[in-house]
C-alpha cells in the first residue's frame, strides 16, 4: 500500500496541476483550473448543473491521462465544495489494459448520499473500466465516448476530454487525497 501511494504521488508530481510558489497561489490556481473545468463539463453535459444544485457537495478535478500500451497513468488537482467550504485534493490514476495517447481531462463527482461523500473523504478510492477513443485540440476534433457520465452509489460522475488524443480500453483506479499544498513540490 505504501509503495502504491509513493508511485501515485510521483505521478502527480510529474503531471499535477495547481502550480505556484506558495500554498495560497496553488489554491488560487486550483480554484481557477477547476472552475474552468466545471464550465467545460456544463457545456458537454446539460444535466451536470442540475446534479450540482441538488448535491450535498461536488468534486471537480482536472489533470492528465497518459496511455502507453499496457499501462496508463495520470494525475491532477481537485476542489471539493460542500456547505460553502472548499477542500483541496490531489489525485493519481494507474491502470492496465491497452492504450496509446495523452489527454487533459476534467471530471465532476456530485455526491447525493452522505455515506458516499464520507466514504470518499475517508477512503479516497474509485475504480472503473473504460473504453474510448478521443481526439481534441482546443475546440477542434471529435470525441467518441470521451464525454461520459454515470450514476453509482449516490454519486453522479461526469467526464470530458479537454484536449489531446487517446485510444484505450483500460481498467483504472483513482486515488484521491486531501492537501493544503504546504508539502507539495509543484
PDB file of C-alpha atoms in Angstrom:
ATOM      1  CA  UNK A   1       0.000   0.000   0.000  1.00  0.00           C
ATOM      2  CA  UNK A   2       2.793   2.426   0.878  1.00  0.00           C
ATOM      3  CA  UNK A   3       4.576   1.644  -2.406  1.00  0.00           C
ATOM      4  CA  UNK A   4       1.362   2.300  -4.346  1.00  0.00           C
ATOM      5  CA  UNK A   5       0.881   5.647  -2.603  1.00  0.00           C
ATOM      6  CA  UNK A   6       4.509   6.582  -3.336  1.00  0.00           C
ATOM      7  CA  UNK A   7       4.156   5.679  -7.022  1.00  0.00           C
ATOM      8  CA  UNK A   8       0.900   7.609  -7.307  1.00  0.00           C
ATOM      9  CA  UNK A   9       2.496  10.573  -5.550  1.00  0.00           C
ATOM     10  CA  UNK A  10       5.376  10.599  -8.044  1.00  0.00           C
ATOM     11  CA  UNK A  11       2.914  10.550 -10.924  1.00  0.00           C
ATOM     12  CA  UNK A  12       1.175  13.623  -9.539  1.00  0.00           C
ATOM     13  CA  UNK A  13       4.486  15.401  -9.029  1.00  0.00           C
ATOM     14  CA  UNK A  14       5.265  14.866 -12.688  1.00  0.00           C
ATOM     15  CA  UNK A  15       1.808  15.615 -14.057  1.00  0.00           C
ATOM     16  CA  UNK A  16      -0.096  17.550 -11.411  1.00  0.00           C
ATOM     17  CA  UNK A  17      -1.697  20.931 -11.757  1.00  0.00           C
ATOM     18  CA  UNK A  18      -2.052  23.777  -9.285  1.00  0.00           C
ATOM     19  CA  UNK A  19       1.411  25.215  -9.656  1.00  0.00           C
ATOM     20  CA  UNK A  20       2.615  28.145  -7.616  1.00  0.00           C
ATOM     21  CA  UNK A  21       5.276  29.176  -5.158  1.00  0.00           C
ATOM     22  CA  UNK A  22       3.048  29.238  -2.075  1.00  0.00           C
ATOM     23  CA  UNK A  23       0.045  27.281  -0.792  1.00  0.00           C
ATOM     24  CA  UNK A  24      -2.133  30.360  -1.417  1.00  0.00           C
ATOM     25  CA  UNK A  25      -1.029  30.579  -5.074  1.00  0.00           C
ATOM     26  CA  UNK A  26      -1.590  26.845  -5.528  1.00  0.00           C
ATOM     27  CA  UNK A  27      -5.092  27.135  -4.071  1.00  0.00           C
ATOM     28  CA  UNK A  28      -5.864  30.098  -6.342  1.00  0.00           C
ATOM     29  CA  UNK A  29      -4.624  28.141  -9.379  1.00  0.00           C
ATOM     30  CA  UNK A  30      -6.588  25.044  -8.316  1.00  0.00           C
ATOM     31  CA  UNK A  31      -9.745  27.166  -7.980  1.00  0.00           C
ATOM     32  CA  UNK A  32      -9.158  28.750 -11.393  1.00  0.00           C
ATOM     33  CA  UNK A  33      -8.459  25.424 -13.140  1.00  0.00           C
ATOM     34  CA  UNK A  34     -11.390  23.578 -11.604  1.00  0.00           C
ATOM     35  CA  UNK A  35     -13.793  26.478 -12.256  1.00  0.00           C
ATOM     36  CA  UNK A  36     -12.820  26.406 -15.942  1.00  0.00           C
ATOM     37  CA  UNK A  37     -13.141  22.598 -15.967  1.00  0.00           C
ATOM     38  CA  UNK A  38     -16.622  22.839 -14.445  1.00  0.00           C
ATOM     39  CA  UNK A  39     -17.715  25.204 -17.222  1.00  0.00           C
ATOM     40  CA  UNK A  40     -16.462  22.691 -19.822  1.00  0.00           C
ATOM     41  CA  UNK A  41     -18.425  19.941 -18.099  1.00  0.00           C
ATOM     42  CA  UNK A  42     -21.564  22.099 -18.060  1.00  0.00           C
ATOM     43  CA  UNK A  43     -21.187  22.697 -21.814  1.00  0.00           C
ATOM     44  CA  UNK A  44     -20.918  18.962 -22.543  1.00  0.00           C
ATOM     45  CA  UNK A  45     -23.443  17.634 -20.001  1.00  0.00           C
ATOM     46  CA  UNK A  46     -26.715  19.550 -19.713  1.00  0.00           C
ATOM     47  CA  UNK A  47     -27.717  17.584 -16.587  1.00  0.00           C
ATOM     48  CA  UNK A  48     -24.482  18.388 -14.687  1.00  0.00           C
ATOM     49  CA  UNK A  49     -25.672  21.799 -13.482  1.00  0.00           C
ATOM     50  CA  UNK A  50     -28.833  20.243 -12.005  1.00  0.00           C
ATOM     51  CA  UNK A  51     -26.770  17.497 -10.367  1.00  0.00           C
ATOM     52  CA  UNK A  52     -24.512  20.101  -8.706  1.00  0.00           C
ATOM     53  CA  UNK A  53     -27.524  22.094  -7.469  1.00  0.00           C
ATOM     54  CA  UNK A  54     -29.132  19.001  -5.964  1.00  0.00           C
ATOM     55  CA  UNK A  55     -25.939  17.620  -4.403  1.00  0.00           C
ATOM     56  CA  UNK A  56     -24.614  17.594  -0.844  1.00  0.00           C
ATOM     57  CA  UNK A  57     -21.244  18.511  -2.296  1.00  0.00           C
ATOM     58  CA  UNK A  58     -19.303  18.235  -5.526  1.00  0.00           C
ATOM     59  CA  UNK A  59     -15.747  17.450  -6.541  1.00  0.00           C
ATOM     60  CA  UNK A  60     -14.260  18.977  -9.695  1.00  0.00           C
ATOM     61  CA  UNK A  61     -10.945  17.606 -10.968  1.00  0.00           C
ATOM     62  CA  UNK A  62      -8.643  18.419 -13.835  1.00  0.00           C
ATOM     63  CA  UNK A  63      -5.495  16.622 -14.866  1.00  0.00           C
ATOM     64  CA  UNK A  64      -3.819  14.361 -17.386  1.00  0.00           C
ATOM     65  CA  UNK A  65      -4.249  10.776 -18.541  1.00  0.00           C
ATOM     66  CA  UNK A  66      -1.382   9.015 -20.314  1.00  0.00           C
ATOM     67  CA  UNK A  67      -1.714   5.694 -22.119  1.00  0.00           C
ATOM     68  CA  UNK A  68       1.278   3.671 -23.295  1.00  0.00           C
ATOM     69  CA  UNK A  69       0.436   0.166 -24.476  1.00  0.00           C
ATOM     70  CA  UNK A  70      -0.406  -1.921 -21.379  1.00  0.00           C
ATOM     71  CA  UNK A  71      -0.306   0.805 -18.712  1.00  0.00           C
ATOM     72  CA  UNK A  72      -1.977   4.111 -18.022  1.00  0.00           C
ATOM     73  CA  UNK A  73      -1.082   6.827 -15.535  1.00  0.00           C
ATOM     74  CA  UNK A  74      -2.280  10.282 -14.694  1.00  0.00           C
ATOM     75  CA  UNK A  75      -2.903  12.813 -12.020  1.00  0.00           C
ATOM     76  CA  UNK A  76      -4.086  16.277 -11.176  1.00  0.00           C
ATOM     77  CA  UNK A  77      -5.883  18.512  -8.735  1.00  0.00           C
ATOM     78  CA  UNK A  78      -9.445  18.734  -7.393  1.00  0.00           C
ATOM     79  CA  UNK A  79     -11.649  21.020  -5.348  1.00  0.00           C
ATOM     80  CA  UNK A  80     -14.457  19.649  -3.190  1.00  0.00           C
ATOM     81  CA  UNK A  81     -17.183  22.158  -2.370  1.00  0.00           C
ATOM     82  CA  UNK A  82     -19.743  21.442   0.319  1.00  0.00           C
ATOM     83  CA  UNK A  83     -21.758  23.804   2.521  1.00  0.00           C
ATOM     84  CA  UNK A  84     -19.685  26.804   1.443  1.00  0.00           C
ATOM     85  CA  UNK A  85     -16.373  25.149   2.333  1.00  0.00           C
ATOM     86  CA  UNK A  86     -13.663  24.343  -0.222  1.00  0.00           C
ATOM     87  CA  UNK A  87     -11.327  21.388   0.309  1.00  0.00           C
ATOM     88  CA  UNK A  88      -8.371  20.640  -1.949  1.00  0.00           C
ATOM     89  CA  UNK A  89      -7.360  17.217  -3.223  1.00  0.00           C
ATOM     90  CA  UNK A  90      -4.737  15.686  -5.429  1.00  0.00           C
ATOM     91  CA  UNK A  91      -5.447  12.576  -7.454  1.00  0.00           C
ATOM     92  CA  UNK A  92      -3.418   9.958  -9.231  1.00  0.00           C
ATOM     93  CA  UNK A  93      -4.563   7.197 -11.517  1.00  0.00           C
ATOM     94  CA  UNK A  94      -2.985   3.933 -12.522  1.00  0.00           C
ATOM     95  CA  UNK A  95      -4.470   1.441 -14.938  1.00  0.00           C
ATOM     96  CA  UNK A  96      -3.918  -1.622 -17.050  1.00  0.00           C
ATOM     97  CA  UNK A  97      -5.203  -2.546 -20.476  1.00  0.00           C
ATOM     98  CA  UNK A  98      -4.455  -1.399 -23.984  1.00  0.00           C
ATOM     99  CA  UNK A  99      -3.976   2.193 -24.943  1.00  0.00           C
ATOM    100  CA  UNK A 100      -1.931   4.850 -26.613  1.00  0.00           C
ATOM    101  CA  UNK A 101      -2.144   8.611 -26.225  1.00  0.00           C
ATOM    102  CA  UNK A 102      -2.275  11.584 -23.893  1.00  0.00           C
ATOM    103  CA  UNK A 103      -5.152  13.845 -22.927  1.00  0.00           C
ATOM    104  CA  UNK A 104      -6.145  16.509 -20.460  1.00  0.00           C
ATOM    105  CA  UNK A 105      -9.374  15.571 -18.719  1.00  0.00           C
ATOM    106  CA  UNK A 106     -11.898  17.101 -16.369  1.00  0.00           C
ATOM    107  CA  UNK A 107     -14.410  15.270 -14.255  1.00  0.00           C
ATOM    108  CA  UNK A 108     -17.117  16.058 -11.753  1.00  0.00           C
ATOM    109  CA  UNK A 109     -18.425  13.902  -8.892  1.00  0.00           C
ATOM    110  CA  UNK A 110     -21.712  15.089  -7.388  1.00  0.00           C
ATOM    111  CA  UNK A 111     -22.480  13.485  -4.037  1.00  0.00           C
ATOM    112  CA  UNK A 112     -26.176  12.796  -3.401  1.00  0.00           C
ATOM    113  CA  UNK A 113     -25.667  10.466  -0.444  1.00  0.00           C
ATOM    114  CA  UNK A 114     -23.921  11.451   2.812  1.00  0.00           C
ATOM    115  CA  UNK A 115     -22.397   7.977   3.187  1.00  0.00           C
ATOM    116  CA  UNK A 116     -20.882   8.193  -0.296  1.00  0.00           C
ATOM    117  CA  UNK A 117     -19.299  11.567   0.472  1.00  0.00           C
ATOM    118  CA  UNK A 118     -17.978  10.283   3.806  1.00  0.00           C
ATOM    119  CA  UNK A 119     -16.554   7.195   2.074  1.00  0.00           C
ATOM    120  CA  UNK A 120     -14.805   9.423  -0.467  1.00  0.00           C
ATOM    121  CA  UNK A 121     -13.270  11.614   2.238  1.00  0.00           C
ATOM    122  CA  UNK A 122     -12.126   8.662   4.336  1.00  0.00           C
ATOM    123  CA  UNK A 123     -11.002   6.223   1.635  1.00  0.00           C
ATOM    124  CA  UNK A 124     -10.384   8.283  -1.499  1.00  0.00           C
ATOM    125  CA  UNK A 125     -10.562   5.368  -3.945  1.00  0.00           C
ATOM    126  CA  UNK A 126     -12.505   4.961  -7.171  1.00  0.00           C
ATOM    127  CA  UNK A 127     -12.156   2.354  -9.896  1.00  0.00           C
ATOM    128  CA  UNK A 128     -13.740   1.746 -13.235  1.00  0.00           C
ATOM    129  CA  UNK A 129     -13.394   0.247 -16.674  1.00  0.00           C
ATOM    130  CA  UNK A 130     -13.124   2.451 -19.728  1.00  0.00           C
ATOM    131  CA  UNK A 131     -13.093   2.002 -23.464  1.00  0.00           C
ATOM    132  CA  UNK A 132     -12.922   5.099 -25.610  1.00  0.00           C
ATOM    133  CA  UNK A 133     -11.276   6.953 -28.435  1.00  0.00           C
ATOM    134  CA  UNK A 134     -10.901  10.700 -28.343  1.00  0.00           C
ATOM    135  CA  UNK A 135      -9.120  13.478 -30.139  1.00  0.00           C
ATOM    136  CA  UNK A 136      -9.447  17.121 -29.298  1.00  0.00           C
ATOM    137  CA  UNK A 137      -7.304  20.168 -29.892  1.00  0.00           C
ATOM    138  CA  UNK A 138      -8.754  23.350 -28.470  1.00  0.00           C
ATOM    139  CA  UNK A 139     -12.250  23.480 -29.998  1.00  0.00           C
ATOM    140  CA  UNK A 140     -11.406  21.220 -32.946  1.00  0.00           C
ATOM    141  CA  UNK A 141     -11.537  17.460 -33.001  1.00  0.00           C
ATOM    142  CA  UNK A 142     -14.097  14.813 -32.307  1.00  0.00           C
ATOM    143  CA  UNK A 143     -14.705  12.524 -29.406  1.00  0.00           C
ATOM    144  CA  UNK A 144     -16.245   9.097 -29.165  1.00  0.00           C
ATOM    145  CA  UNK A 145     -17.283   8.051 -25.644  1.00  0.00           C
ATOM    146  CA  UNK A 146     -14.807  10.520 -24.135  1.00  0.00           C
ATOM    147  CA  UNK A 147     -17.584  12.579 -22.593  1.00  0.00           C
ATOM    148  CA  UNK A 148     -19.189  10.089 -20.262  1.00  0.00           C
ATOM    149  CA  UNK A 149     -21.494  10.217 -17.281  1.00  0.00           C
ATOM    150  CA  UNK A 150     -22.814   7.620 -14.890  1.00  0.00           C
ATOM    151  CA  UNK A 151     -24.559   7.312 -11.537  1.00  0.00           C
ATOM    152  CA  UNK A 152     -23.422   4.774  -8.961  1.00  0.00           C
ATOM    153  CA  UNK A 153     -23.899   4.518  -5.217  1.00  0.00           C
ATOM    154  CA  UNK A 154     -25.235   8.029  -4.632  1.00  0.00           C
ATOM    155  CA  UNK A 155     -22.561   9.663  -6.792  1.00  0.00           C
ATOM    156  CA  UNK A 156     -23.097  11.043 -10.284  1.00  0.00           C
ATOM    157  CA  UNK A 157     -19.936  11.315 -12.352  1.00  0.00           C
ATOM    158  CA  UNK A 158     -19.408  13.421 -15.483  1.00  0.00           C
ATOM    159  CA  UNK A 159     -16.222  13.443 -17.564  1.00  0.00           C
ATOM    160  CA  UNK A 160     -14.908  15.394 -20.556  1.00  0.00           C
ATOM    161  CA  UNK A 161     -11.698  15.347 -22.557  1.00  0.00           C
ATOM    162  CA  UNK A 162     -10.348  18.899 -22.774  1.00  0.00           C
ATOM    163  CA  UNK A 163      -7.605  18.237 -25.333  1.00  0.00           C
ATOM    164  CA  UNK A 164      -5.285  15.528 -26.574  1.00  0.00           C
ATOM    165  CA  UNK A 165      -5.766  12.232 -28.359  1.00  0.00           C
ATOM    166  CA  UNK A 166      -6.049   8.724 -26.960  1.00  0.00           C
ATOM    167  CA  UNK A 167      -7.494   5.334 -27.698  1.00  0.00           C
ATOM    168  CA  UNK A 168      -7.755   2.899 -24.834  1.00  0.00           C
ATOM    169  CA  UNK A 169      -9.536   0.017 -23.207  1.00  0.00           C
ATOM    170  CA  UNK A 170      -8.394   0.088 -19.594  1.00  0.00           C
ATOM    171  CA  UNK A 171      -9.319  -0.690 -16.035  1.00  0.00           C
ATOM    172  CA  UNK A 172      -8.239   2.260 -13.916  1.00  0.00           C
ATOM    173  CA  UNK A 173      -8.077   3.056 -10.264  1.00  0.00           C
ATOM    174  CA  UNK A 174      -8.080   6.565  -8.849  1.00  0.00           C
ATOM    175  CA  UNK A 175      -6.617   7.590  -5.520  1.00  0.00           C
ATOM    176  CA  UNK A 176      -7.605  10.951  -4.040  1.00  0.00           C
ATOM    177  CA  UNK A 177      -6.003  12.563  -1.006  1.00  0.00           C
ATOM    178  CA  UNK A 178      -6.626  15.841   0.769  1.00  0.00           C
ATOM    179  CA  UNK A 179      -3.939  18.510   0.592  1.00  0.00           C
ATOM    180  CA  UNK A 180      -3.413  22.019   1.868  1.00  0.00           C
ATOM    181  CA  UNK A 181      -0.499  22.400  -0.606  1.00  0.00           C
ATOM    182  CA  UNK A 182       2.069  23.063   2.131  1.00  0.00           C
ATOM    183  CA  UNK A 183       4.135  19.969   1.327  1.00  0.00           C
ATOM    184  CA  UNK A 184       3.520  19.862  -2.442  1.00  0.00           C
ATOM    185  CA  UNK A 185       6.596  20.266  -4.608  1.00  0.00           C
ATOM    186  CA  UNK A 186       4.622  21.505  -7.631  1.00  0.00           C
TER     187      UNK A 186
END
